[in-house]
CSV table of C-alpha atoms in Angstrom, one decimal:
chain,number,residue,atom,x,y,z
A,1,MET,CA,-0.2,0.1,0.0
A,2,LYS,CA,2.7,2.4,0.8
A,3,ASN,CA,4.5,1.7,-2.6
A,4,SER,CA,1.3,2.1,-4.1
A,5,THR,CA,0.5,5.3,-2.2
A,6,ALA,CA,3.8,6.8,-3.2
A,7,GLU,CA,3.8,6.0,-6.8
A,8,ASN,CA,0.5,7.9,-6.9
A,9,SER,CA,1.8,11.0,-5.7
A,10,THR,CA,4.3,11.0,-8.3
A,11,ALA,CA,2.5,10.1,-11.0
A,12,GLU,CA,0.1,13.2,-9.1
A,13,THR,CA,3.0,15.3,-9.1
A,14,SER,CA,4.7,14.3,-12.5
A,15,THR,CA,1.2,15.2,-13.8
A,16,ALA,CA,1.1,18.5,-12.4
A,17,GLU,CA,4.4,19.5,-13.9
A,18,THR,CA,3.3,18.3,-17.2
A,19,SER,CA,-0.2,20.6,-17.0
A,20,THR,CA,2.3,23.6,-15.6
A,21,THR,CA,4.9,23.2,-18.5
A,22,GLU,CA,2.2,23.3,-21.1
A,23,THR,CA,0.3,26.2,-20.2
A,24,SER,CA,4.1,28.1,-19.6
A,25,THR,CA,4.7,26.6,-22.9
A,26,THR,CA,1.6,27.9,-24.7
A,27,GLU,CA,1.5,31.6,-22.7
A,28,THR,CA,5.2,31.9,-24.2
A,29,SER,CA,4.4,30.6,-27.8
A,30,THR,CA,1.1,33.4,-27.6
A,31,ALA,CA,3.5,36.1,-26.4
A,32,GLN,CA,5.6,35.7,-29.3
A,33,SER,CA,3.2,36.0,-32.2
A,34,PRO,CA,3.1,38.6,-34.2
A,35,LEU,CA,1.3,42.0,-32.6
A,36,ASN,CA,-1.5,43.3,-34.4
A,37,VAL,CA,-0.2,47.2,-35.5
A,38,THR,CA,-2.3,50.0,-36.9
A,39,VAL,CA,-0.6,52.7,-38.4
A,40,VAL,CA,-2.7,55.7,-38.5
A,41,ILE,CA,-1.9,58.7,-41.0
A,42,GLY,CA,-4.0,61.6,-39.6
A,43,SER,CA,-4.0,64.0,-42.4
A,44,ASN,CA,-6.9,64.9,-44.7
A,45,ARG,CA,-5.9,68.0,-46.2
A,46,HIS,CA,-5.4,68.4,-50.2
A,47,GLY,CA,-1.9,68.3,-51.1
A,48,ARG,CA,-1.2,66.9,-47.8
A,49,PHE,CA,2.7,65.6,-47.2
A,50,GLY,CA,1.6,63.0,-45.0
A,51,PRO,CA,1.4,60.4,-47.7
A,52,VAL,CA,5.2,60.9,-48.2
A,53,VAL,CA,6.1,60.2,-44.5
A,54,ALA,CA,3.9,57.3,-44.2
A,55,ASP,CA,5.4,55.5,-46.9
A,56,TRP,CA,8.4,55.6,-45.2
A,57,LEU,CA,6.8,54.4,-41.6
A,58,LEU,CA,5.2,51.4,-43.3
A,59,GLU,CA,8.6,50.3,-44.8
A,60,ARG,CA,10.2,50.3,-41.1
A,61,VAL,CA,6.8,48.4,-39.3
A,62,ARG,CA,7.2,45.6,-42.2
A,63,GLU,CA,10.4,44.7,-42.1
A,64,ARG,CA,9.5,43.3,-38.7
A,65,ASP,CA,8.8,40.1,-37.8
A,66,ASP,CA,7.3,41.1,-35.0
A,67,LEU,CA,4.1,43.2,-36.2
A,68,VAL,CA,1.4,43.3,-39.2
A,69,VAL,CA,0.6,46.3,-40.1
A,70,ASP,CA,-2.5,47.5,-41.0
A,71,VAL,CA,-3.4,51.0,-42.4
A,72,VAL,CA,-6.4,53.7,-41.6
A,73,ASP,CA,-6.0,56.6,-42.9
A,74,VAL,CA,-8.6,60.2,-41.8
A,75,ALA,CA,-8.5,61.0,-45.8
A,76,ASP,CA,-10.5,57.9,-46.5
A,77,VAL,CA,-12.8,58.1,-43.5
A,78,THR,CA,-16.1,60.2,-43.5
A,79,LEU,CA,-17.0,60.3,-39.7
A,80,PRO,CA,-19.5,63.0,-38.8
A,81,THR,CA,-18.9,65.6,-36.5
A,82,THR,CA,-21.8,65.9,-35.1
A,83,MET,CA,-21.1,62.1,-33.7
A,84,GLU,CA,-24.2,61.1,-34.7
A,85,PRO,CA,-24.6,57.3,-34.9
A,86,ALA,CA,-25.5,55.7,-37.9
A,87,PRO,CA,-25.0,52.0,-38.6
A,88,HIS,CA,-22.4,52.0,-41.4
A,89,THR,CA,-20.2,55.2,-40.3
A,90,ALA,CA,-17.4,53.6,-38.5
A,91,GLY,CA,-17.9,50.5,-38.9
A,92,PRO,CA,-15.2,48.8,-40.8
A,93,VAL,CA,-12.9,51.7,-39.5
A,94,SER,CA,-13.8,50.4,-35.6
A,95,ALA,CA,-13.2,47.1,-36.4
A,96,LYS,CA,-9.2,47.6,-37.8
A,97,LEU,CA,-9.1,50.0,-34.4
A,98,ALA,CA,-10.3,47.5,-32.6
A,99,ALA,CA,-8.7,44.4,-33.5
A,100,ALA,CA,-5.4,46.4,-33.0
A,101,ASP,CA,-2.7,45.7,-30.1
A,102,ALA,CA,-0.7,48.4,-30.6
A,103,PHE,CA,-0.7,51.8,-32.7
A,104,VAL,CA,1.1,54.3,-34.5
A,105,VAL,CA,-0.5,57.7,-35.2
A,106,LEU,CA,1.4,59.6,-38.0
A,107,THR,CA,0.7,63.7,-37.4
A,108,PRO,CA,1.5,66.6,-38.7
A,109,GLU,CA,1.6,70.2,-36.8
A,110,TYR,CA,-1.1,72.4,-37.8
A,111,ASN,CA,-1.1,75.9,-35.7
A,112,HIS,CA,0.6,74.6,-32.8
A,113,SER,CA,-2.1,70.8,-32.7
A,114,PHE,CA,-2.5,68.1,-34.5
A,115,PRO,CA,-5.6,68.1,-37.2
A,116,ALA,CA,-9.0,68.1,-36.5
A,117,ALA,CA,-9.7,65.0,-38.6
A,118,LEU,CA,-7.5,62.8,-36.6
A,119,LYS,CA,-9.1,63.8,-33.2
A,120,ASN,CA,-12.6,63.5,-35.0
A,121,LEU,CA,-11.4,59.7,-35.6
A,122,ILE,CA,-9.8,59.7,-32.0
A,123,ASP,CA,-12.9,60.9,-30.1
A,124,TRP,CA,-15.0,58.7,-32.7
A,125,HIS,CA,-13.6,55.6,-30.9
A,126,PHE,CA,-13.1,54.7,-26.9
A,127,THR,CA,-12.8,51.2,-25.8
A,128,GLU,CA,-10.7,50.3,-29.2
A,129,TRP,CA,-7.5,52.5,-27.7
A,130,GLN,CA,-7.9,51.0,-24.0
A,131,ALA,CA,-5.0,49.6,-22.7
A,132,LYS,CA,-3.0,49.4,-25.8
A,133,PRO,CA,0.7,51.7,-26.8
A,134,VAL,CA,0.6,54.5,-28.9
A,135,ALA,CA,3.8,56.2,-30.9
A,136,LEU,CA,4.1,58.9,-32.2
A,137,VAL,CA,5.5,60.3,-35.8
A,138,SER,CA,5.1,63.7,-36.4
A,139,TYR,CA,6.5,66.5,-39.3
A,140,GLY,CA,5.8,69.9,-39.6
A,141,GLY,CA,8.4,73.2,-40.1
A,142,VAL,CA,11.0,73.8,-37.2
A,143,SER,CA,9.4,72.2,-34.7
A,144,GLY,CA,8.6,69.4,-36.2
A,145,GLY,CA,5.3,68.3,-35.3
A,146,LEU,CA,6.3,68.1,-31.1
A,147,ARG,CA,3.7,70.4,-30.1
A,148,ALA,CA,1.1,68.1,-32.4
A,149,THR,CA,2.4,64.9,-30.4
A,150,GLU,CA,2.3,66.6,-26.7
A,151,HIS,CA,-1.5,67.3,-27.3
A,152,LEU,CA,-2.1,63.6,-28.5
A,153,ARG,CA,-0.5,62.7,-25.2
A,154,GLN,CA,-2.7,64.4,-23.1
A,155,VAL,CA,-5.9,63.5,-25.3
A,156,PHE,CA,-4.4,59.6,-25.5
A,157,ALA,CA,-4.0,59.3,-21.5
A,158,GLU,CA,-7.7,60.7,-21.5
A,159,LEU,CA,-8.7,57.6,-23.2
A,160,HIS,CA,-6.3,55.0,-21.1
A,161,ALA,CA,-4.1,54.6,-23.6
A,162,VAL,CA,-0.2,54.6,-22.6
A,163,THR,CA,2.0,56.4,-25.6
A,164,VAL,CA,5.6,55.8,-25.7
A,165,ARG,CA,8.3,58.1,-24.5
A,166,ASP,CA,10.4,57.7,-27.6
A,167,THR,CA,9.1,59.5,-30.8
A,168,VAL,CA,10.4,60.1,-34.4
A,169,SER,CA,9.9,63.6,-35.5
A,170,PHE,CA,11.0,65.4,-39.2
A,171,HIS,CA,11.7,68.6,-39.0
A,172,ASN,CA,11.4,70.9,-42.3
A,173,ALA,CA,9.9,67.5,-43.4
A,174,ALA,CA,9.9,68.5,-47.8
A,175,ALA,CA,12.9,69.4,-46.9
A,176,SER,CA,14.2,65.9,-46.1
A,177,PHE,CA,12.7,63.7,-48.3
A,178,GLY,CA,14.3,63.9,-51.9
A,179,PRO,CA,12.8,63.0,-55.4
A,180,GLY,CA,10.5,59.8,-55.3
A,181,GLY,CA,10.0,59.9,-51.5
A,182,ARG,CA,13.3,58.0,-49.9
A,183,LEU,CA,15.0,59.9,-47.5
A,184,LYS,CA,18.1,62.0,-47.8
A,185,ASP,CA,19.6,60.8,-44.7
A,186,PRO,CA,18.1,58.1,-43.4
A,187,ALA,CA,20.7,57.3,-40.7
A,188,GLY,CA,18.7,58.9,-38.0
A,189,PRO,CA,15.5,58.4,-38.6
A,190,ASP,CA,15.7,54.6,-39.3
A,191,ALA,CA,17.2,55.0,-35.7
A,192,ALA,CA,14.8,56.4,-33.9
A,193,ALA,CA,11.7,54.3,-35.7
A,194,LYS,CA,13.6,50.9,-34.3
A,195,THR,CA,14.1,52.6,-30.7
A,196,MET,CA,10.3,53.8,-30.6
A,197,LEU,CA,8.9,50.3,-32.5
A,198,ASP,CA,10.9,48.4,-29.7
A,199,GLN,CA,9.1,50.4,-27.1
A,200,LEU,CA,5.7,49.8,-28.7
A,201,VAL,CA,6.4,46.1,-28.9
A,202,TRP,CA,7.6,45.9,-25.3
A,203,TRP,CA,4.4,48.1,-24.0
A,204,ALA,CA,2.2,45.8,-26.5
A,205,ARG,CA,3.8,42.4,-25.2
A,206,ALA,CA,3.3,43.8,-21.4
A,207,LEU,CA,-0.2,44.9,-21.4
A,208,GLN,CA,-1.3,41.6,-23.2
A,209,GLU,CA,0.1,39.2,-20.6
A,210,ALA,CA,-1.0,41.7,-17.9
A,211,LYS,CA,-5.0,41.9,-19.5
A,212,ARG,CA,-4.7,37.7,-19.4
A,213,ARG,CA,-4.0,38.3,-15.6
A,214,SER,CA,-7.0,40.7,-14.9
A,215,PRO,CA,-9.3,41.9,-17.6
A,216,TYR,CA,-8.7,45.9,-18.2
A,217,GLY,CA,-11.3,47.4,-16.3
A,218,GLY,CA,-11.4,51.5,-16.5
């Protein structure tokens, strides 16, 4: 009887260890799956420079194995500023934002802030942003759009999103890109983008794990 009891105890311990190992392996595998990142192009102004910067940004995102990219361009989105709900209004855009694990928001600077179309897109949504990280890329004149990014930090904080510390900004953006939309000197921006995206991935994985352990109730 003693031997039988010991064998049962050993078998139970082995089963528990196997279960723990399988659970740990599953969690690790899930944690290392590519993250869904949505790039938001934040200007719809006639003659906008945004697509030039966006092409560079999307190249930086797509060359990474840990990110799968989708795009929301405010120029392709029609959302009334009255916030009047309609069945067809925000559906496809909302679905893209909801599916994202993280965001990169590209913004110009207009009159010391970011565009109205971008604010309208943000304001139409709430839970889609919650407990997710947001990276910020800006472009403009002398300021490089940095005042716009600082305003966006305040807005996203109110929406329970986390903006990452490092940004990429293009000062005198039109002069930074040559024919064909290629950066004249890509070393600095490319390095800054890597740092920013590394931080975005860290925050996205950390928040995913936190939400698995305890759903966010903000």
